[in-house]
Short mmCIF file of C-alpha atoms in Angstrom, two decimals:
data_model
loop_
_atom_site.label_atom_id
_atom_site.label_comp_id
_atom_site.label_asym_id
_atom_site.label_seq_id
_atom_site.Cartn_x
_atom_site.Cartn_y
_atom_site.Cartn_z
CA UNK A 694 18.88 10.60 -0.40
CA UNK A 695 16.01 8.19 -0.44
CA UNK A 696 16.45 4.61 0.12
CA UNK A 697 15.79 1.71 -1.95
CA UNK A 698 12.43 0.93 -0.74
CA UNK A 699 11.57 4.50 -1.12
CA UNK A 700 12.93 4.78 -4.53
CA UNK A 701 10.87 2.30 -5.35
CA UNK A 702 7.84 3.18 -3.69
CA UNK A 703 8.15 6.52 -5.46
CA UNK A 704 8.56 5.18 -8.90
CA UNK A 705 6.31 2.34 -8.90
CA UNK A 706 2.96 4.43 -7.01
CA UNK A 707 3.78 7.21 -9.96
CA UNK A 708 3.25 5.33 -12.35
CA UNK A 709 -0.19 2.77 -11.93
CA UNK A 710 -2.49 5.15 -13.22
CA UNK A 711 -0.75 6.00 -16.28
CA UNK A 712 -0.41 2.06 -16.86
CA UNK A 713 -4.13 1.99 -16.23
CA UNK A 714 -4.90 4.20 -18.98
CA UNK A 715 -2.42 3.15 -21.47
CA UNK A 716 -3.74 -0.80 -20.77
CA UNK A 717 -7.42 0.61 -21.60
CA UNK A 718 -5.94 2.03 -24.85
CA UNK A 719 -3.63 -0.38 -26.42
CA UNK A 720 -4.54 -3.34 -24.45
CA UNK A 721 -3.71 -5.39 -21.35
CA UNK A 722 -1.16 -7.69 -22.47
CA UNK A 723 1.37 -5.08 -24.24
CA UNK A 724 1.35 -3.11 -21.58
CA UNK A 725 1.83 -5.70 -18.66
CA UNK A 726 4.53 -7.33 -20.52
CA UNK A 727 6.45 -3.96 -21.25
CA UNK A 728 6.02 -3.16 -17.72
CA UNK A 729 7.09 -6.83 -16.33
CA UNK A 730 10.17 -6.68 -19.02
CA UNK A 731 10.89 -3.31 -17.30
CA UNK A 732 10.98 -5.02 -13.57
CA UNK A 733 12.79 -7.77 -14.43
CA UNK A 734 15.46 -5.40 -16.38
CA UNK A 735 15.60 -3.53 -12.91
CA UNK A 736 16.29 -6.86 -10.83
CA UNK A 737 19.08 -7.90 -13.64
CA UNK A 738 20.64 -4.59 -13.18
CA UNK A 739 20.17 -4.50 -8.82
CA UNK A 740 21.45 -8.01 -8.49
CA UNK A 741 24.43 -6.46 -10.57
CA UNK A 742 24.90 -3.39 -8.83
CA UNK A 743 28.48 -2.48 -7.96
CA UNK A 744 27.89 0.66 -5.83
CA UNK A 745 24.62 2.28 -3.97
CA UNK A 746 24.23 4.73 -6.60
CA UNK A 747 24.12 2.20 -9.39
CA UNK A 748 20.95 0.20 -6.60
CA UNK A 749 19.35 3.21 -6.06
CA UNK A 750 19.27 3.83 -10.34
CA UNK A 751 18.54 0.06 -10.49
CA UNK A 752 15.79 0.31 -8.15
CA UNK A 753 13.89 2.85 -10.20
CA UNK A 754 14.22 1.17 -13.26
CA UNK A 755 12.39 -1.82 -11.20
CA UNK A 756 9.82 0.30 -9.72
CA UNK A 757 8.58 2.05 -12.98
CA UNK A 758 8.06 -1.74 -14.11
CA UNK A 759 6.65 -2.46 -10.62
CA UNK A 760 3.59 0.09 -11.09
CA UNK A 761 2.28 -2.32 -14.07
CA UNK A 762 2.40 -5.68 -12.54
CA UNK A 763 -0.16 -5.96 -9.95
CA UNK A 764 -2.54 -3.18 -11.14
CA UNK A 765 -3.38 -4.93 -14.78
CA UNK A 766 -3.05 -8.05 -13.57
CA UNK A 767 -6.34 -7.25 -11.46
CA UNK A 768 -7.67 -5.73 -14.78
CA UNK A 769 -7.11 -9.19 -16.78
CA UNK A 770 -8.69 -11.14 -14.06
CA UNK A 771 -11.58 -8.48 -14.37
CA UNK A 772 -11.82 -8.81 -17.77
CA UNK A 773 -11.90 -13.07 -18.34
CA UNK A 774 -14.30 -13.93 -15.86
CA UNK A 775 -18.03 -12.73 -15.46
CA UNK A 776 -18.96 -11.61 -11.93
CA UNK A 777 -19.73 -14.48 -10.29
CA UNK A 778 -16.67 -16.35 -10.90
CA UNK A 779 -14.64 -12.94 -10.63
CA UNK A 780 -15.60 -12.55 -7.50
CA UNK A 781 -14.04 -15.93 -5.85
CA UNK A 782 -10.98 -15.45 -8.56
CA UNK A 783 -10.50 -12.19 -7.52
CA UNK A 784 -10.19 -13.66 -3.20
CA UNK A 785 -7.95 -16.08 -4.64
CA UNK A 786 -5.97 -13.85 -6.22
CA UNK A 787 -6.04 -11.39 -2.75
CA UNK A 788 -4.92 -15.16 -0.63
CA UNK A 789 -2.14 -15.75 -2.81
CA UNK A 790 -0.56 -12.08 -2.47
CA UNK A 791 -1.16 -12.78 1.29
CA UNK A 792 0.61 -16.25 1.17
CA UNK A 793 3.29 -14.67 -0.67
CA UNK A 794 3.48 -11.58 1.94
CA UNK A 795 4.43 -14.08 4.36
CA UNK A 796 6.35 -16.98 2.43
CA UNK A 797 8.65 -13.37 0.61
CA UNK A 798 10.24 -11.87 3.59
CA UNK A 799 11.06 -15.40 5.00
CA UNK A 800 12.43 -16.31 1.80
CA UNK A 801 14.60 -13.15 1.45
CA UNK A 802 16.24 -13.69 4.72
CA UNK A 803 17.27 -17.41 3.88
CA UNK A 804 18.69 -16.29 0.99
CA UNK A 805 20.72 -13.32 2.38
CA UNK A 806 21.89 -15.21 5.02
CA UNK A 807 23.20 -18.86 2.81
CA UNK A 808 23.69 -17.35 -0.63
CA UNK A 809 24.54 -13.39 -1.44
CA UNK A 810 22.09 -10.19 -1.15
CA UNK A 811 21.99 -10.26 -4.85
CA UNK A 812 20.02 -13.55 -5.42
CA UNK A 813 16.90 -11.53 -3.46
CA UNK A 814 17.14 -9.77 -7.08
CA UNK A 815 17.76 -12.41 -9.49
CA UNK A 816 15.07 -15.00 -8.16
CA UNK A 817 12.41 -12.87 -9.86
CA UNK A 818 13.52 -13.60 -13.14
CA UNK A 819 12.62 -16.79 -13.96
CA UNK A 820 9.14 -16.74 -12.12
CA UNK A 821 9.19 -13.19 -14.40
CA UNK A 822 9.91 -14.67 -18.05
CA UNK A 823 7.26 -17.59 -16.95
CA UNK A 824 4.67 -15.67 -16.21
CA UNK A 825 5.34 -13.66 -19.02
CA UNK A 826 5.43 -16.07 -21.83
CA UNK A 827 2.76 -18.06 -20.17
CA UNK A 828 0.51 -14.92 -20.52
CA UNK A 829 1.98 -14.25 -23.90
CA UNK A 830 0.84 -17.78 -25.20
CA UNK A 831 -2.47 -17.59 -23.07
CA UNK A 832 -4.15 -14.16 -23.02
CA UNK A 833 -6.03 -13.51 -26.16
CA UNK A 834 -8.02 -9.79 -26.33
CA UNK A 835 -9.48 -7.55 -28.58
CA UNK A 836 -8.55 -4.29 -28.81
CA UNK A 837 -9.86 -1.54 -31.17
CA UNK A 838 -6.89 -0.21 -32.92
CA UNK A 839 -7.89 3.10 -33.50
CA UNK A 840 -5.39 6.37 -33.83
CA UNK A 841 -4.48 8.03 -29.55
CA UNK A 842 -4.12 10.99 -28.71
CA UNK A 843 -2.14 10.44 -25.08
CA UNK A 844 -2.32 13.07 -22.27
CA UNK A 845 1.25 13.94 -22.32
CA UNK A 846 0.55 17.53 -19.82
CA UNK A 847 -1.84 15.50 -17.91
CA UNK A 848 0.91 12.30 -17.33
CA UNK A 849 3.80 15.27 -16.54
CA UNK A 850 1.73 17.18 -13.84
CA UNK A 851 0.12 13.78 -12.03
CA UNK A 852 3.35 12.64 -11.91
CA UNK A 853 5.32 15.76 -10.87
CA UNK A 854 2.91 16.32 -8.61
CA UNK A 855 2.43 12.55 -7.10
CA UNK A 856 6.70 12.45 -6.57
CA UNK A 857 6.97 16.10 -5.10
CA UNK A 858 4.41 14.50 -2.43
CA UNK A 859 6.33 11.45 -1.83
CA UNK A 860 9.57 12.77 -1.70
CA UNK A 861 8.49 15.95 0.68
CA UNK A 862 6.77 12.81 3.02
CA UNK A 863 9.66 10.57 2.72
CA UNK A 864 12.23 13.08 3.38
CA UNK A 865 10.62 15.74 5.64
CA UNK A 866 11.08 15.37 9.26
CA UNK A 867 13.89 13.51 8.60
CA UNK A 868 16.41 15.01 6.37
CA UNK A 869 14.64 18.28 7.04
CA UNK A 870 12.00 19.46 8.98
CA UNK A 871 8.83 20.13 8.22
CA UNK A 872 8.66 23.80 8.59
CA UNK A 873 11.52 24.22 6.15
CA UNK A 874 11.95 25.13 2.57
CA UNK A 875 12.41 22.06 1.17
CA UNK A 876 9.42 20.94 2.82
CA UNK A 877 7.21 23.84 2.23
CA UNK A 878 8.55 24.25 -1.16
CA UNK A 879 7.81 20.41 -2.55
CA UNK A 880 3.81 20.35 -1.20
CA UNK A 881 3.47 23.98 -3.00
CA UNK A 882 4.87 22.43 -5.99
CA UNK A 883 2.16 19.69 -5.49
CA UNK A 884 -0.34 21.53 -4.96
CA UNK A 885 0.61 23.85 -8.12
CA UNK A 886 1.03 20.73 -10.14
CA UNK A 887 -2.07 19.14 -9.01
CA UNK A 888 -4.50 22.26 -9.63
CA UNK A 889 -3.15 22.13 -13.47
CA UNK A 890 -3.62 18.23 -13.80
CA UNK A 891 -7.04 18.78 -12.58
CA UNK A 892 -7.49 21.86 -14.80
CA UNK A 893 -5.67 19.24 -17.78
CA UNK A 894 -8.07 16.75 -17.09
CA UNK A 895 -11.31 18.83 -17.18
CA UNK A 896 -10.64 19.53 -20.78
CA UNK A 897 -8.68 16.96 -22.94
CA UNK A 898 -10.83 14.38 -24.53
CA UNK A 899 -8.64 11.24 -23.56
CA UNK A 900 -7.52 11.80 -19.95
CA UNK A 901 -4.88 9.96 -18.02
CA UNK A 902 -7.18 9.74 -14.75
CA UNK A 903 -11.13 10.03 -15.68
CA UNK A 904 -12.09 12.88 -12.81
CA UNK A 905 -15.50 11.92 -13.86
CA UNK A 906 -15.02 8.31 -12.56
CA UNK A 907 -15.46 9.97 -9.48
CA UNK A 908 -18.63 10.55 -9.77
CA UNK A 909 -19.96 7.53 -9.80
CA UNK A 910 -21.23 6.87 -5.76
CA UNK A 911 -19.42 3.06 -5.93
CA UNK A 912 -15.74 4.48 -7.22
CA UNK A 913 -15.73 7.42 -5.02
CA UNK A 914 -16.61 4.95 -1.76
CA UNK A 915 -14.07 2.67 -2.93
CA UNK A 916 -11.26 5.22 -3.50
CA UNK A 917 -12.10 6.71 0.24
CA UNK A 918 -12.07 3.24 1.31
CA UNK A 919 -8.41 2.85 -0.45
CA UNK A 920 -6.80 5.73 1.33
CA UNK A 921 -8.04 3.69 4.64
CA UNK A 922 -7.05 0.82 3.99
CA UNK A 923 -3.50 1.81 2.87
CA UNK A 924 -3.20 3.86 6.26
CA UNK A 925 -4.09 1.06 7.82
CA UNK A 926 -2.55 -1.65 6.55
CA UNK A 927 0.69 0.83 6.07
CA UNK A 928 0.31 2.27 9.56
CA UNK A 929 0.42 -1.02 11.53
CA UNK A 930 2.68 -3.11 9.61
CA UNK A 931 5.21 -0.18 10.39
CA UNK A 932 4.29 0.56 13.92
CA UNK A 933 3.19 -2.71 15.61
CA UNK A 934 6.53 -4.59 15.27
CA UNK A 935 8.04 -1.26 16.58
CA UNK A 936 5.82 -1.71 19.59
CA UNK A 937 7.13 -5.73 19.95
CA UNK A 938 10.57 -4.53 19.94
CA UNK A 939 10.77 -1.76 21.42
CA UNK A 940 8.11 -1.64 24.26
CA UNK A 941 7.89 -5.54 24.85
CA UNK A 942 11.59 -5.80 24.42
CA UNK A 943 11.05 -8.64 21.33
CA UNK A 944 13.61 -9.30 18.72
CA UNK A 945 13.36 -7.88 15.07
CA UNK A 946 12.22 -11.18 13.91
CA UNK A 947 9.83 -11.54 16.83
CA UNK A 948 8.74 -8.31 16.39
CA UNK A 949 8.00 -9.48 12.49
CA UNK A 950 6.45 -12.71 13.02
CA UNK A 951 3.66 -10.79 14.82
CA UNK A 952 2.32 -9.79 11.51
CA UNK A 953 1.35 -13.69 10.84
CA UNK A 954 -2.07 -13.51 11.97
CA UNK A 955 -2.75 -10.10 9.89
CA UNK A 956 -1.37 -12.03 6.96
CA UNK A 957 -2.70 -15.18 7.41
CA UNK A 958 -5.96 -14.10 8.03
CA UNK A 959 -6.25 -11.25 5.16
CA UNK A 960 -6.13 -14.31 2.56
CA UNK A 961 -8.54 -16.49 4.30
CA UNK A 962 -10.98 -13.14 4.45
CA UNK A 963 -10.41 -12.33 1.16
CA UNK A 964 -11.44 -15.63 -0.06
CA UNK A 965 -14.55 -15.75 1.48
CA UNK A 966 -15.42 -12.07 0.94
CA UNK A 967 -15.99 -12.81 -2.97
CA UNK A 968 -18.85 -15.62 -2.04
CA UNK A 969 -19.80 -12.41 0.55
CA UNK A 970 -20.54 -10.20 -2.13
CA UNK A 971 -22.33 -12.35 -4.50
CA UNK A 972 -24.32 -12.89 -2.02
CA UNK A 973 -24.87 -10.31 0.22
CA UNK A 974 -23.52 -7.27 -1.90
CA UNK A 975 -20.83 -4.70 -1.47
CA UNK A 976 -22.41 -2.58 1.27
CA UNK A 977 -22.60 -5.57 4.01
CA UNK A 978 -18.91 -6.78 2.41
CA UNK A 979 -17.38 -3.54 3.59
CA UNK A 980 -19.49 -2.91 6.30
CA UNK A 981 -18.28 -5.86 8.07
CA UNK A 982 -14.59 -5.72 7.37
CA UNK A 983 -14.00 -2.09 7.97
CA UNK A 984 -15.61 -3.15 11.41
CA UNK A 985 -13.73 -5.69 12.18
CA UNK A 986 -10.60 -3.26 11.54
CA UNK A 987 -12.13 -0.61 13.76
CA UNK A 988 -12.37 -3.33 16.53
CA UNK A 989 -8.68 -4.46 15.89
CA UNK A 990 -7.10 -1.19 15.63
CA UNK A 991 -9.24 -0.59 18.89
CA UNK A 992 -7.36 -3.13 20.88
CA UNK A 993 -4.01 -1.84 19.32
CA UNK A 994 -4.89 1.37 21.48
CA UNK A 995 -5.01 -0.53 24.47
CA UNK A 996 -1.41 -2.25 23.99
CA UNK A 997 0.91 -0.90 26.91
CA UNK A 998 4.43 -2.74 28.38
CA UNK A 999 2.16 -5.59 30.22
CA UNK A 1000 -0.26 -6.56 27.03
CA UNK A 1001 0.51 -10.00 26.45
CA UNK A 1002 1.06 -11.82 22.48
CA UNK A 1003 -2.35 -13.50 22.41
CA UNK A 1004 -4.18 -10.24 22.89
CA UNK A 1005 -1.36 -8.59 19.97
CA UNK A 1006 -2.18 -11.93 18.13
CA UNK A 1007 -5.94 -11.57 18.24
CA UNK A 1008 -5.79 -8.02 17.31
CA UNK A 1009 -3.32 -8.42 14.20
CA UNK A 1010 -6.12 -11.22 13.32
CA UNK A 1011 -8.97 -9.19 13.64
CA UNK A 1012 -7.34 -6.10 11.62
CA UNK A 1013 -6.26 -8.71 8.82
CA UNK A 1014 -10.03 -9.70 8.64
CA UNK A 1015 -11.13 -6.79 8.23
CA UNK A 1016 -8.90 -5.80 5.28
CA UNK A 1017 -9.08 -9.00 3.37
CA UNK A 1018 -13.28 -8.44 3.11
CA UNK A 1019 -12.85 -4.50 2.75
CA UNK A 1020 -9.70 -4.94 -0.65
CA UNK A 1021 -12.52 -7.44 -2.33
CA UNK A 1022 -15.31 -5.17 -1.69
CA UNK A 1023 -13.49 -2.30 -3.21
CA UNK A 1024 -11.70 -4.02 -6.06
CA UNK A 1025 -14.53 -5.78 -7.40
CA UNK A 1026 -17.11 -3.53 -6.80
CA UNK A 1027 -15.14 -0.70 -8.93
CA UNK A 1028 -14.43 -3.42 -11.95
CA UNK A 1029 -18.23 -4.25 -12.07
CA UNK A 1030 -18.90 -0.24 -12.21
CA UNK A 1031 -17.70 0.54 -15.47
CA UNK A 1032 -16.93 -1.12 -19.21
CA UNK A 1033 -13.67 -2.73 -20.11
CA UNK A 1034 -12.47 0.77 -21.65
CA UNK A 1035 -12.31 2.19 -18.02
CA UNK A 1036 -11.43 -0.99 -15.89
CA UNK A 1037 -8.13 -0.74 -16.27
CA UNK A 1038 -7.69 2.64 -14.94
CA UNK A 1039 -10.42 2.01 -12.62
CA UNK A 1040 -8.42 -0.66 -11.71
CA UNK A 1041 -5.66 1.05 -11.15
CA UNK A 1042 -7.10 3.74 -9.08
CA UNK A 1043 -7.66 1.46 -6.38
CA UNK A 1044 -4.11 0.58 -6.07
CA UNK A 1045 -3.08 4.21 -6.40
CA UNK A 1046 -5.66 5.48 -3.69
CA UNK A 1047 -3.96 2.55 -1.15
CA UNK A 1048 -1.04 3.87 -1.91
CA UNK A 1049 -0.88 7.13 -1.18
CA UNK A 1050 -3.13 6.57 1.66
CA UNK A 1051 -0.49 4.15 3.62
CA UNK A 1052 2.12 7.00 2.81
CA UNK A 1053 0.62 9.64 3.74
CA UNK A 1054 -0.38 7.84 6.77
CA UNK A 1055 3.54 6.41 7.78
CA UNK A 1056 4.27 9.78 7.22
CA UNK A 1057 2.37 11.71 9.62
CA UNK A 1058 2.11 8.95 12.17
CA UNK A 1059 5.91 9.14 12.35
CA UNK A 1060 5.57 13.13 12.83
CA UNK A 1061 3.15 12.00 15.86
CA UNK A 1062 5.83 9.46 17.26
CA UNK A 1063 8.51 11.92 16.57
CA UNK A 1064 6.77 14.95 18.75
CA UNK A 1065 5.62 12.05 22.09
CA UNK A 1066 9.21 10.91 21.97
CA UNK A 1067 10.52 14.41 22.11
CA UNK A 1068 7.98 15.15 24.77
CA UNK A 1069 8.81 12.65 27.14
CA UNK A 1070 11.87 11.07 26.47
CA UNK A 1071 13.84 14.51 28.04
CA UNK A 1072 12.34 14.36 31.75
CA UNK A 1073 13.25 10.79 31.85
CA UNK A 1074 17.29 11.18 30.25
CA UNK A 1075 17.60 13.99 33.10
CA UNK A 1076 16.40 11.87 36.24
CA UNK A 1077 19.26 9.13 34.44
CA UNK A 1078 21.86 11.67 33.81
CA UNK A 1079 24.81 9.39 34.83
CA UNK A 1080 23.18 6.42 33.38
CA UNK A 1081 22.69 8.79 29.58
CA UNK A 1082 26.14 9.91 30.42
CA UNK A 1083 27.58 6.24 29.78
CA UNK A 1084 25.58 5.44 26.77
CA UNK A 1085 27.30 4.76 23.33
CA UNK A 1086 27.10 7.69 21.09
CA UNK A 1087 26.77 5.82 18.24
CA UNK A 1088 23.19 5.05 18.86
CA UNK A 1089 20.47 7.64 18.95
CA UNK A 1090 18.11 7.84 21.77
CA UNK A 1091 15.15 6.57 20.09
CA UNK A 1092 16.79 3.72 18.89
CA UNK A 1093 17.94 2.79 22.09
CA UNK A 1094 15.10 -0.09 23.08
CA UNK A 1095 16.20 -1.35 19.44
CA UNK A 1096 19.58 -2.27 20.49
CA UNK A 1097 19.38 -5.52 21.59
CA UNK A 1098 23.12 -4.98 23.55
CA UNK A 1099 22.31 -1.55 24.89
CA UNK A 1100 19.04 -2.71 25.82
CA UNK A 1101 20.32 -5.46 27.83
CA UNK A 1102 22.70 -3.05 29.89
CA UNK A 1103 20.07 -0.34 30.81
CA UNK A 1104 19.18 -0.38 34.34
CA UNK A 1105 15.93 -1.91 34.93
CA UNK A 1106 14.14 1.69 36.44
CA UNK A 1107 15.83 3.06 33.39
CA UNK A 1108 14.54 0.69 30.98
CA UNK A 1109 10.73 0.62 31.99
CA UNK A 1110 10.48 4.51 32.01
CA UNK A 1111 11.48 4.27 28.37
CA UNK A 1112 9.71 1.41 27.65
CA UNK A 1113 6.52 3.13 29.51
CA UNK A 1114 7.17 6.21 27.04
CA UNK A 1115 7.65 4.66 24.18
CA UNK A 1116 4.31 2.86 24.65
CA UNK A 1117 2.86 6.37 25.73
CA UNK A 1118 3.95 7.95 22.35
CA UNK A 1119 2.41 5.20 20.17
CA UNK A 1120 -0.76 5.28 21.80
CA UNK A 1121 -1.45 8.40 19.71
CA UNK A 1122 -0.09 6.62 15.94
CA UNK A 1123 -2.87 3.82 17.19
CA UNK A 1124 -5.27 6.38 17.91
CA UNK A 1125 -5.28 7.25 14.64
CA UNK A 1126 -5.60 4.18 12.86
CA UNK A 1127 -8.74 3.43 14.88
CA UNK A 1128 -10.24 7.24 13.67
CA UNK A 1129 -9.60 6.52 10.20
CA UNK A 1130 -10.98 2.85 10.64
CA UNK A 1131 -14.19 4.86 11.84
CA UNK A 1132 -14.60 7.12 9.64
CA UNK A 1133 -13.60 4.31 6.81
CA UNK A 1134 -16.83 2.64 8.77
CA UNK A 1135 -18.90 5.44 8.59
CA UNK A 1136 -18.09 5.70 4.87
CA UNK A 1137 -18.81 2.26 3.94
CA UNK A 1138 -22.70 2.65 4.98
CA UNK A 1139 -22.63 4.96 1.27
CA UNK A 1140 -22.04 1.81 -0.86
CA UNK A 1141 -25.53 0.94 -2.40
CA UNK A 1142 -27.44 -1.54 -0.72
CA UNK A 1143 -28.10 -4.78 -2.44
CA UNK A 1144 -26.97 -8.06 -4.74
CA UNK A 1145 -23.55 -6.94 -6.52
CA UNK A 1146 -25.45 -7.78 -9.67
CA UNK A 1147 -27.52 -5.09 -9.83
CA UNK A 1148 -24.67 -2.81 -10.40
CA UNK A 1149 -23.00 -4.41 -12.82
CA UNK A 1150 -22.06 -1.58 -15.84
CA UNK A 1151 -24.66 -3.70 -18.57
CA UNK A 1152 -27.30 -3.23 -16.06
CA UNK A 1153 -26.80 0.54 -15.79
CA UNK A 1154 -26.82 0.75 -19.14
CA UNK A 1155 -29.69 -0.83 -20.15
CA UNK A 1156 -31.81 0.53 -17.24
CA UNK A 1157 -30.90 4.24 -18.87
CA UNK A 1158 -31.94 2.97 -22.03
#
């Protein structure tokens, strides 16, 4: 059975690009405030919750909301304010979700630990209902009411196909392996699924996902760009604090404070990557921050048992750079790319593309972890036999340097053999984040050259004329 983050996960990726679309044909407000109702139904309901079934249900209900929030409310911002200002809005916007990344988690713990788990749910309501009837009161649009035909085959197979993906990641190599036929079965459904959506999309006149978006040079840069990003930011968000713990022997809280500098310094980034590419354009925008993430995830390779905080520090830094000037780059650059009937899909793709990228990512870097551990952890159990001999059964070998208590009463040989192998198997998870940071790299050299305002969709327009 999944858990509740992966419940949500699954509902809320599903569903952005059909949010995108339906915002581009009946409007941005409707749709955001059906989809906020929906969350804050789902966090009612979760705070409420009298058994794991009824969370996990709950959950869902708040992640099918959850796939409208932060998609549209990118589209709105694209849609009030002209480039120039929608550019620094737009890095505001990106520091205040990085504020909040850090200020959330911090939040949630004080709360579990002085009130009751179900007040984590119930404190998004009233910052919900404000934002809702301030946008209510506020955001006045223009939509032409004309007659839709929705993509009803095209909606079923994306997202058939999108949750057969995320449930065989989620779920293989962990409830089952990979090789099995639960595995193998749920990626040929996707695939199967996936080939008709594309086939559905080819033909209807009102798609759910524009294929032909993608041929425009800037959204098909950007959308490679999102699958990096998400495996990056994904990748070492999940596997850097695992390294703090388990390798430099950290606590779980010390192992999650080390992702302050990545989100402290993705705001700051992000707020001066919107000046960036007014000025400079998207090209140099990216350029620059998907090198600044190759050079961070670079130094994660080099971590090993006797790498010391600053240098973890300065990395996590240098990676949260990087990603706060590439996420501007690709958001605005995509809204500026097409007219307000596409942005919100447009939108939306980027968030989708992130998405599946990070998941994808967690999901075969954990295969990689999985097969080092198996590799080496053996050998080293069979020179300790009469130490593994003692060791509680409740715990499972890999979690043993997460056990603060069993930890502590490993011999010191013992401990640093693990510790060493540990470090050994996450060199290859790091190893990948810096490839895909290169090749992200490599990509971002495709963006046009230029002032952003040259590629602004009026421009294109008027040059074809």
């Amino acid at each position: 059975m999944c858990t509740n983050s992966a419940v949500v996960l699954l509902t809320s990726t599903t569903t952005v690009p059909i949010y995108g679309k339906l915002a581009d044909l009946y409007g941005r407000k409707p749709i955001f405030l059906f989809g906020s109702g929906l969350f804050l139904l789902g966090s009612i309901f979760s705070g409420a919750a009298q058994s794991m079934v009824q969370l996990i249900i709950f959950r869902a209900i708040q992640g099918l909301g959850a796939g409208a929030v932060l998609p549209i409310v990118l589209t709105i911002i694209g849609d009030i304010f002209e480039l120039k200002e929608r550019a620094r809005v737009q890095g505001l916007f990106s520091g205040v979700w990085g504020l909040s990344s850090i200020i959330g988690p911090a939040l949630g713990g004080l709360i579990v630990d002085n009130f009751s788990w179900r007040w984590v749910f119930y404190i998004n309501v009233p910052f919900g209902l404000l934002s809702c009837l301030l946008l209510a009161l506020s955001l006045e649009e223009k939509v032409e009411r004309k007659k839709q035909k929705l993509d009803y085959l095209g909606t079923l197979t994306l997202t058939g196909g999108i949750v057969a993906l995320l449930f065989a990641l989620l779920q293989g190599g962990t409830n089952w392996a990979w090789l099995s036929v639960p595995s193998i079965g749920l990626f040929a459904l996707f695939i199967v699924l996936i080939i008709l959506f594309v086939r559905q999309e080819s033909r209807t006149t009102e798609p759910i996902l524009p294929l032909t978006l993608f041929n425009n040079r800037i959204i098909a840069v950007s959308s490679i760009g999102g699958v990096v990003l998400g495996i990056l930011m994904f990748g070492i968000t999940s596997y850097v604090p695992l390294f703090v713990q388990g390798v430099k022997g950290g606590t779980a809280t010390s192992a999650g404070i080390t992702l302050g500098p990545l989100l402290l310094a993705w705001p700051i980034a992000s707020t001066l990557s919107g000046k960036m590419v007014l000025r400079y354009g998207y090209r140099f925008t990216a350029v620059l921050g998907m090198a600044l993430a190759a050079i961070g995830t670079g130094m994660v390779t080099l971590f090993n048992p006797d790498t010391t905080i600053p240098f973890i520090v300065a990395a996590m830094f240098m990676i949260g750079a990087g990603l706060g000037f590439s996420s501007i780059a690709f958001i605005i650059s995509v809204q500026n790319a097409v007219p307000w009937n596409l942005r919100g899909v447009a939108t939306a793709s980027t968030q989708f593309t992130r998405t599946i990228g990070g998941t994808i990512g967690v999901a075969v870097m954990g295969t990689i972890l999985n097969a080092g551990m198996a590799l080496r952890f053996p050998p080293i159990f069979a020179r300790f036999a009469s130490v593994a001999a003692h060791l509680p059964k409740s715990v499972a070998r890999a979690n043993l340097l997460l056990t603060p208590d069993v930890r502590a009463s490993l011999p010191l040989a013992f401990l640093h053999q693990l510790q060493a192998a540990l470090a050994q198997s996450l060199f290859w998870v790091y190893g990948l984040t810096l490839a895909m940071a290169v090749i992200g790299l490599a990509t971002m050299f495709f963006f046009p050259g230029g002032r952003a305002d040259k590629y602004a969709y009026k421009a294109v327009r008027e040059m074809r004329a």
